[in-house]
Amino acid sequence: MLRSLILTGVLCLTAVAPKAEAPAPVPSDAKIRAMLVDRIDTRQQGVGIVVGVIGAEGRRIVPYGRFDRDNPRVPDGDTVFEIGSVTKVFTALLLAEMARQGEVALGDPVSKYLPAGVRVPERGRAITLADLSTHISGLPRMPTNFAPRDPRDPYADYTPGQLYDFLSGYRLPRDVGAEVEYSNVGVGLLGQALAHRAGVDYETLVRTRIIAPLGLHSTAITLPPELQARLATGHNAGLEAVPNWTMPTLAGAGALRSTANDLLTFLGMAMGYDDSPLRPAMDDMLAVRRSTGRPGDEVVLGWSVMRRGDDELVWHNGGTGGYNAFVGFLRKARIGVVVLSNTAPDIGGTEMGVADIGLHLLDPALPLSSPPKPHHQVAVDPALFDAYVGRYQLAPGVILTVWRDGNRLLTQASGEKEVVEIFPESEKDFFVKLFDGQITFEVDGSGRAVGLILHRSGRDQRAERIAH
């Protein structure tokens, strides 16, 4: 989807932000609430948000907004949200704990723990369990045979057989370990492998080995009635209610639901405020390090790590079709923050959904996102659109297709189901209404497009037209 291309990520933002020399106190509840009021009431970029903070003084919860757009109930620390890719932290903890118990080794090839006959691609060497968790396997963000029947619940019909077919036919674009490339399918595969090793499904494994030992009573994949009653309604970036996601095959990449209180408990154990039988495994997660290529930024098992002065900021975020989540902590200062929203990311306007809020609370040198610039649609002759129809190469393997449908100009990125309409604000400049992304077409002397520039979060990306 076009919004996937507009997602530049907070990592790009943090790479140029000034380094904090010492942790500043987390803002007061009133100041945090003011941030939420701005995000929800002023920018209209959310329905309900819950912020949790934990430190030496204890924990606090700051909620604002609604449980549902049509329900004035205010969410709280026990409200359940989909946490999306924050699930990857739990999958990494499973890996670290099973390695500590001798059930697997971090350097084991993942093929060792898959059904007989499944072929895993190799290049240079075999893909290991640790490679999957640190995103250096060479596998892509999504499997190439991912074609959901229902884009509102895109993972529901993706089967283990399809996953194994993808692996058998995929050719790695680079040597294993050569580069960090975020991969949902990689961590989903890791969850499958660990579950196969344990002889149970992923949901049972994460519940018995992680959730129950940590006492996370409101964290689950399948929600019992008591938790279902506390599940906030998810909304898309247009603030419309949307269905929940189901992820039977790639569960390890994003299937968990949780609450701010449970995630604060998780952070409290990771920072050593509370005893936990899993604390050694939590520490092991931070010992396996891979460079992202950006100064001060690394990937460890399940987490991203940023150097901030003499401290390290450890974090992960996640998003589904109706929710957005952030979890992070400062290792030395022992301050943790959770931010949960029942609205999918408005990518351009909030960088990575609510991640900018979480990062800013942990380090004020990391700025809150700026409100998106207002754009105004103008009337143009739809016949002009014909000059822009074509296929544009945004990146290797990433094609943006532009076509006309009557009086509308539509776009779709390769491998994605979502079609995004763009609207003219001049004859050459177009914008997206639901999130902050713009396209400027470059034309030749005859007025036909030869390329385009995708404007996203303050960055410009040029794409050459490769076909009409």
PDB file of C-alpha atoms in Angstrom, residues 35-218:
ATOM      1  CA  MET A  35      -0.021  15.694  23.919  1.00  0.00           C
ATOM      2  CA  LEU A  36      -2.930  13.264  23.675  1.00  0.00           C
ATOM      3  CA  VAL A  37      -5.481  16.070  23.403  1.00  0.00           C
ATOM      4  CA  ASP A  38      -3.483  17.530  20.517  1.00  0.00           C
ATOM      5  CA  ARG A  39      -3.214  14.156  18.770  1.00  0.00           C
ATOM      6  CA  ILE A  40      -6.885  13.226  19.186  1.00  0.00           C
ATOM      7  CA  ASP A  41      -8.881  16.468  19.340  1.00  0.00           C
ATOM      8  CA  THR A  42      -6.746  18.884  17.334  1.00  0.00           C
ATOM      9  CA  ARG A  43      -5.134  16.703  14.679  1.00  0.00           C
ATOM     10  CA  GLN A  44      -7.948  14.129  14.554  1.00  0.00           C
ATOM     11  CA  GLN A  45      -5.328  11.379  14.407  1.00  0.00           C
ATOM     12  CA  GLY A  46      -6.717   9.050  17.024  1.00  0.00           C
ATOM     13  CA  VAL A  47      -9.768   7.892  18.944  1.00  0.00           C
ATOM     14  CA  GLY A  48      -8.289   6.714  22.242  1.00  0.00           C
ATOM     15  CA  ILE A  49      -4.725   6.580  23.594  1.00  0.00           C
ATOM     16  CA  VAL A  50      -3.349   5.196  26.854  1.00  0.00           C
ATOM     17  CA  VAL A  51       0.150   6.126  28.056  1.00  0.00           C
ATOM     18  CA  GLY A  52       1.892   4.169  30.800  1.00  0.00           C
ATOM     19  CA  VAL A  53       5.090   5.210  32.585  1.00  0.00           C
ATOM     20  CA  ILE A  54       7.185   3.125  34.989  1.00  0.00           C
ATOM     21  CA  GLY A  55      10.270   4.120  36.974  1.00  0.00           C
ATOM     22  CA  ALA A  56      11.783   4.147  40.437  1.00  0.00           C
ATOM     23  CA  GLU A  57       8.763   6.086  41.752  1.00  0.00           C
ATOM     24  CA  GLY A  58       6.319   3.436  40.533  1.00  0.00           C
ATOM     25  CA  ARG A  59       3.927   3.437  37.620  1.00  0.00           C
ATOM     26  CA  ARG A  60       1.272   5.800  36.311  1.00  0.00           C
ATOM     27  CA  ILE A  61      -1.374   5.646  33.614  1.00  0.00           C
ATOM     28  CA  VAL A  62      -2.502   8.631  31.521  1.00  0.00           C
ATOM     29  CA  PRO A  63      -5.517   7.898  29.288  1.00  0.00           C
ATOM     30  CA  TYR A  64      -7.446  10.116  26.916  1.00  0.00           C
ATOM     31  CA  GLY A  65     -10.149   9.711  24.305  1.00  0.00           C
ATOM     32  CA  ARG A  66     -12.726   7.030  23.715  1.00  0.00           C
ATOM     33  CA  PHE A  67     -13.024   3.264  23.849  1.00  0.00           C
ATOM     34  CA  ASP A  68     -14.882   3.547  20.556  1.00  0.00           C
ATOM     35  CA  ARG A  69     -15.683   6.532  18.390  1.00  0.00           C
ATOM     36  CA  ASP A  70     -19.351   6.048  19.292  1.00  0.00           C
ATOM     37  CA  ASN A  71     -18.710   5.071  22.917  1.00  0.00           C
ATOM     38  CA  PRO A  72     -17.615   7.816  25.356  1.00  0.00           C
ATOM     39  CA  ARG A  73     -16.079   5.273  27.738  1.00  0.00           C
ATOM     40  CA  VAL A  74     -12.471   6.320  28.377  1.00  0.00           C
ATOM     41  CA  PRO A  75      -9.843   3.586  27.890  1.00  0.00           C
ATOM     42  CA  ASP A  76      -7.619   2.817  30.869  1.00  0.00           C
ATOM     43  CA  GLY A  77      -4.651   0.733  31.936  1.00  0.00           C
ATOM     44  CA  ASP A  78      -6.682  -2.467  31.677  1.00  0.00           C
ATOM     45  CA  THR A  79      -8.134  -1.770  28.227  1.00  0.00           C
ATOM     46  CA  VAL A  80      -7.042  -4.397  25.696  1.00  0.00           C
ATOM     47  CA  PHE A  81      -5.419  -3.360  22.403  1.00  0.00           C
ATOM     48  CA  GLU A  82      -3.883  -5.239  19.510  1.00  0.00           C
ATOM     49  CA  ILE A  83      -0.134  -4.628  19.849  1.00  0.00           C
ATOM     50  CA  GLY A  84       0.970  -5.787  16.398  1.00  0.00           C
ATOM     51  CA  SER A  85       4.727  -6.089  15.991  1.00  0.00           C
ATOM     52  CA  VAL A  86       5.414  -5.606  19.695  1.00  0.00           C
ATOM     53  CA  THR A  87       4.618  -9.340  19.610  1.00  0.00           C
ATOM     54  CA  LYS A  88       8.088  -9.772  18.086  1.00  0.00           C
ATOM     55  CA  VAL A  89       9.602  -8.904  21.479  1.00  0.00           C
ATOM     56  CA  PHE A  90       7.700 -11.817  23.039  1.00  0.00           C
ATOM     57  CA  THR A  91       8.822 -14.145  20.237  1.00  0.00           C
ATOM     58  CA  ALA A  92      12.423 -13.068  20.801  1.00  0.00           C
ATOM     59  CA  LEU A  93      12.061 -13.738  24.525  1.00  0.00           C
ATOM     60  CA  LEU A  94      10.769 -17.209  23.676  1.00  0.00           C
ATOM     61  CA  LEU A  95      13.882 -17.765  21.585  1.00  0.00           C
ATOM     62  CA  ALA A  96      16.209 -16.507  24.320  1.00  0.00           C
ATOM     63  CA  GLU A  97      14.516 -18.619  27.003  1.00  0.00           C
ATOM     64  CA  MET A  98      14.476 -21.795  24.901  1.00  0.00           C
ATOM     65  CA  ALA A  99      18.156 -21.230  24.082  1.00  0.00           C
ATOM     66  CA  ARG A 100      18.965 -20.721  27.765  1.00  0.00           C
ATOM     67  CA  GLN A 101      17.194 -24.010  28.557  1.00  0.00           C
ATOM     68  CA  GLY A 102      19.148 -25.844  25.867  1.00  0.00           C
ATOM     69  CA  GLU A 103      16.119 -26.602  23.697  1.00  0.00           C
ATOM     70  CA  VAL A 104      17.544 -24.641  20.763  1.00  0.00           C
ATOM     71  CA  ALA A 105      20.697 -22.673  20.010  1.00  0.00           C
ATOM     72  CA  LEU A 106      20.731 -19.168  18.596  1.00  0.00           C
ATOM     73  CA  GLY A 107      23.032 -20.337  15.820  1.00  0.00           C
ATOM     74  CA  ASP A 108      20.887 -23.295  14.819  1.00  0.00           C
ATOM     75  CA  PRO A 109      19.606 -23.178  11.231  1.00  0.00           C
ATOM     76  CA  VAL A 110      15.869 -22.566  11.219  1.00  0.00           C
ATOM     77  CA  SER A 111      15.475 -25.518   8.845  1.00  0.00           C
ATOM     78  CA  LYS A 112      16.315 -27.799  11.781  1.00  0.00           C
ATOM     79  CA  TYR A 113      12.972 -26.961  13.389  1.00  0.00           C
ATOM     80  CA  LEU A 114      10.643 -27.057  10.394  1.00  0.00           C
ATOM     81  CA  PRO A 115       8.693 -29.991   8.950  1.00  0.00           C
ATOM     82  CA  ALA A 116      10.618 -32.431   6.805  1.00  0.00           C
ATOM     83  CA  GLY A 117      10.755 -31.383   3.185  1.00  0.00           C
ATOM     84  CA  VAL A 118      10.602 -27.633   3.783  1.00  0.00           C
ATOM     85  CA  ARG A 119      13.446 -25.958   1.925  1.00  0.00           C
ATOM     86  CA  VAL A 120      14.777 -22.713   3.399  1.00  0.00           C
ATOM     87  CA  PRO A 121      16.754 -20.469   1.031  1.00  0.00           C
ATOM     88  CA  GLU A 122      20.469 -20.030   1.684  1.00  0.00           C
ATOM     89  CA  ARG A 123      23.079 -17.622   0.430  1.00  0.00           C
ATOM     90  CA  GLY A 124      26.563 -17.602   1.871  1.00  0.00           C
ATOM     91  CA  ARG A 125      25.317 -19.637   4.814  1.00  0.00           C
ATOM     92  CA  ALA A 126      22.101 -20.981   6.327  1.00  0.00           C
ATOM     93  CA  ILE A 127      19.558 -18.705   8.017  1.00  0.00           C
ATOM     94  CA  THR A 128      19.709 -19.129  11.799  1.00  0.00           C
ATOM     95  CA  LEU A 129      17.140 -18.505  14.513  1.00  0.00           C
ATOM     96  CA  ALA A 130      19.024 -15.401  15.655  1.00  0.00           C
ATOM     97  CA  ASP A 131      19.138 -14.095  12.077  1.00  0.00           C
ATOM     98  CA  LEU A 132      15.341 -14.132  11.965  1.00  0.00           C
ATOM     99  CA  SER A 133      14.974 -12.234  15.236  1.00  0.00           C
ATOM    100  CA  THR A 134      17.551  -9.593  14.280  1.00  0.00           C
ATOM    101  CA  HIS A 135      16.236  -9.145  10.727  1.00  0.00           C
ATOM    102  CA  ILE A 136      19.422 -10.115   8.885  1.00  0.00           C
ATOM    103  CA  SER A 137      18.063 -13.263   7.215  1.00  0.00           C
ATOM    104  CA  GLY A 138      17.663 -11.648   3.792  1.00  0.00           C
ATOM    105  CA  LEU A 139      13.964 -12.533   3.768  1.00  0.00           C
ATOM    106  CA  PRO A 140      11.652  -9.719   2.618  1.00  0.00           C
ATOM    107  CA  ARG A 141       9.174  -7.759   4.702  1.00  0.00           C
ATOM    108  CA  MET A 142       6.299  -9.917   3.466  1.00  0.00           C
ATOM    109  CA  PRO A 143       6.172 -13.242   1.601  1.00  0.00           C
ATOM    110  CA  THR A 144       5.916 -12.841  -2.154  1.00  0.00           C
ATOM    111  CA  ASN A 145       2.817 -15.075  -2.292  1.00  0.00           C
ATOM    112  CA  PHE A 146       0.907 -12.959   0.234  1.00  0.00           C
ATOM    113  CA  ALA A 147      -2.428 -12.171  -1.469  1.00  0.00           C
ATOM    114  CA  PRO A 148      -5.180 -11.788   1.153  1.00  0.00           C
ATOM    115  CA  ARG A 149      -8.777 -12.317   0.144  1.00  0.00           C
ATOM    116  CA  ASP A 150      -9.895  -9.702   2.675  1.00  0.00           C
ATOM    117  CA  PRO A 151      -7.515  -6.736   3.088  1.00  0.00           C
ATOM    118  CA  ARG A 152      -9.370  -5.800   6.282  1.00  0.00           C
ATOM    119  CA  ASP A 153      -8.017  -9.008   7.880  1.00  0.00           C
ATOM    120  CA  PRO A 154      -5.033  -9.653   5.642  1.00  0.00           C
ATOM    121  CA  TYR A 155      -3.275 -12.477   7.504  1.00  0.00           C
ATOM    122  CA  ALA A 156      -6.346 -14.609   8.206  1.00  0.00           C
ATOM    123  CA  ASP A 157      -6.121 -16.878   5.160  1.00  0.00           C
ATOM    124  CA  TYR A 158      -2.340 -17.203   4.924  1.00  0.00           C
ATOM    125  CA  THR A 159      -1.513 -20.847   5.661  1.00  0.00           C
ATOM    126  CA  PRO A 160       1.610 -22.727   6.791  1.00  0.00           C
ATOM    127  CA  GLY A 161       1.611 -24.428   3.406  1.00  0.00           C
ATOM    128  CA  GLN A 162       1.816 -21.061   1.682  1.00  0.00           C
ATOM    129  CA  LEU A 163       4.642 -20.017   3.999  1.00  0.00           C
ATOM    130  CA  TYR A 164       6.628 -23.143   3.190  1.00  0.00           C
ATOM    131  CA  ASP A 165       5.919 -22.764  -0.538  1.00  0.00           C
ATOM    132  CA  PHE A 166       7.248 -19.210  -0.354  1.00  0.00           C
ATOM    133  CA  LEU A 167      10.440 -20.378   1.357  1.00  0.00           C
ATOM    134  CA  SER A 168      11.003 -23.137  -1.177  1.00  0.00           C
ATOM    135  CA  GLY A 169      10.761 -20.758  -4.121  1.00  0.00           C
ATOM    136  CA  TYR A 170      12.406 -17.596  -2.773  1.00  0.00           C
ATOM    137  CA  ARG A 171      15.916 -16.520  -3.784  1.00  0.00           C
ATOM    138  CA  LEU A 172      17.727 -14.333  -1.280  1.00  0.00           C
ATOM    139  CA  PRO A 173      18.880 -10.995  -2.773  1.00  0.00           C
ATOM    140  CA  ARG A 174      22.043 -10.867  -0.642  1.00  0.00           C
ATOM    141  CA  ASP A 175      24.147 -13.026   1.664  1.00  0.00           C
ATOM    142  CA  VAL A 176      22.590 -13.943   4.986  1.00  0.00           C
ATOM    143  CA  GLY A 177      23.811 -11.493   7.621  1.00  0.00           C
ATOM    144  CA  ALA A 178      24.863  -8.807   5.144  1.00  0.00           C
ATOM    145  CA  GLU A 179      22.190  -6.238   5.946  1.00  0.00           C
ATOM    146  CA  VAL A 180      19.349  -5.476   8.346  1.00  0.00           C
ATOM    147  CA  GLU A 181      15.998  -5.607   6.546  1.00  0.00           C
ATOM    148  CA  TYR A 182      12.868  -5.657   8.699  1.00  0.00           C
ATOM    149  CA  SER A 183      10.946  -8.846   7.987  1.00  0.00           C
ATOM    150  CA  ASN A 184       7.501  -9.783   9.230  1.00  0.00           C
ATOM    151  CA  VAL A 185       7.685 -13.129   7.488  1.00  0.00           C
ATOM    152  CA  GLY A 186      11.055 -13.806   9.119  1.00  0.00           C
ATOM    153  CA  VAL A 187       9.777 -13.432  12.676  1.00  0.00           C
ATOM    154  CA  GLY A 188       6.555 -15.227  11.771  1.00  0.00           C
ATOM    155  CA  LEU A 189       8.720 -18.113  10.569  1.00  0.00           C
ATOM    156  CA  LEU A 190      10.682 -17.980  13.831  1.00  0.00           C
ATOM    157  CA  GLY A 191       7.449 -18.376  15.782  1.00  0.00           C
ATOM    158  CA  GLN A 192       6.517 -21.382  13.657  1.00  0.00           C
ATOM    159  CA  ALA A 193       9.936 -22.978  14.165  1.00  0.00           C
ATOM    160  CA  LEU A 194       9.927 -22.551  17.947  1.00  0.00           C
ATOM    161  CA  ALA A 195       6.404 -23.941  18.172  1.00  0.00           C
ATOM    162  CA  HIS A 196       7.373 -26.929  16.016  1.00  0.00           C
ATOM    163  CA  ARG A 197      10.356 -27.578  18.292  1.00  0.00           C
ATOM    164  CA  ALA A 198       8.101 -27.480  21.363  1.00  0.00           C
ATOM    165  CA  GLY A 199       5.397 -29.623  19.780  1.00  0.00           C
ATOM    166  CA  VAL A 200       2.608 -27.095  20.380  1.00  0.00           C
ATOM    167  CA  ASP A 201       1.133 -24.139  18.515  1.00  0.00           C
ATOM    168  CA  TYR A 202       2.621 -20.665  18.942  1.00  0.00           C
ATOM    169  CA  GLU A 203      -0.266 -19.399  21.053  1.00  0.00           C
ATOM    170  CA  THR A 204       0.115 -22.233  23.563  1.00  0.00           C
ATOM    171  CA  LEU A 205       3.891 -21.809  23.627  1.00  0.00           C
ATOM    172  CA  VAL A 206       3.903 -18.064  24.295  1.00  0.00           C
ATOM    173  CA  ARG A 207       1.146 -18.426  26.883  1.00  0.00           C
ATOM    174  CA  THR A 208       2.837 -21.185  28.886  1.00  0.00           C
ATOM    175  CA  ARG A 209       6.460 -20.051  28.577  1.00  0.00           C
ATOM    176  CA  ILE A 210       6.152 -16.237  28.671  1.00  0.00           C
ATOM    177  CA  ILE A 211       2.723 -14.845  29.519  1.00  0.00           C
ATOM    178  CA  ALA A 212       1.915 -17.095  32.490  1.00  0.00           C
ATOM    179  CA  PRO A 213       5.369 -16.979  34.165  1.00  0.00           C
ATOM    180  CA  LEU A 214       5.348 -13.169  33.955  1.00  0.00           C
ATOM    181  CA  GLY A 215       1.823 -12.929  35.353  1.00  0.00           C
ATOM    182  CA  LEU A 216       0.470 -11.046  32.346  1.00  0.00           C
ATOM    183  CA  HIS A 217      -3.173 -11.847  32.977  1.00  0.00           C
ATOM    184  CA  SER A 218      -4.534  -9.570  30.243  1.00  0.00           C
TER     185      SER A 218
END
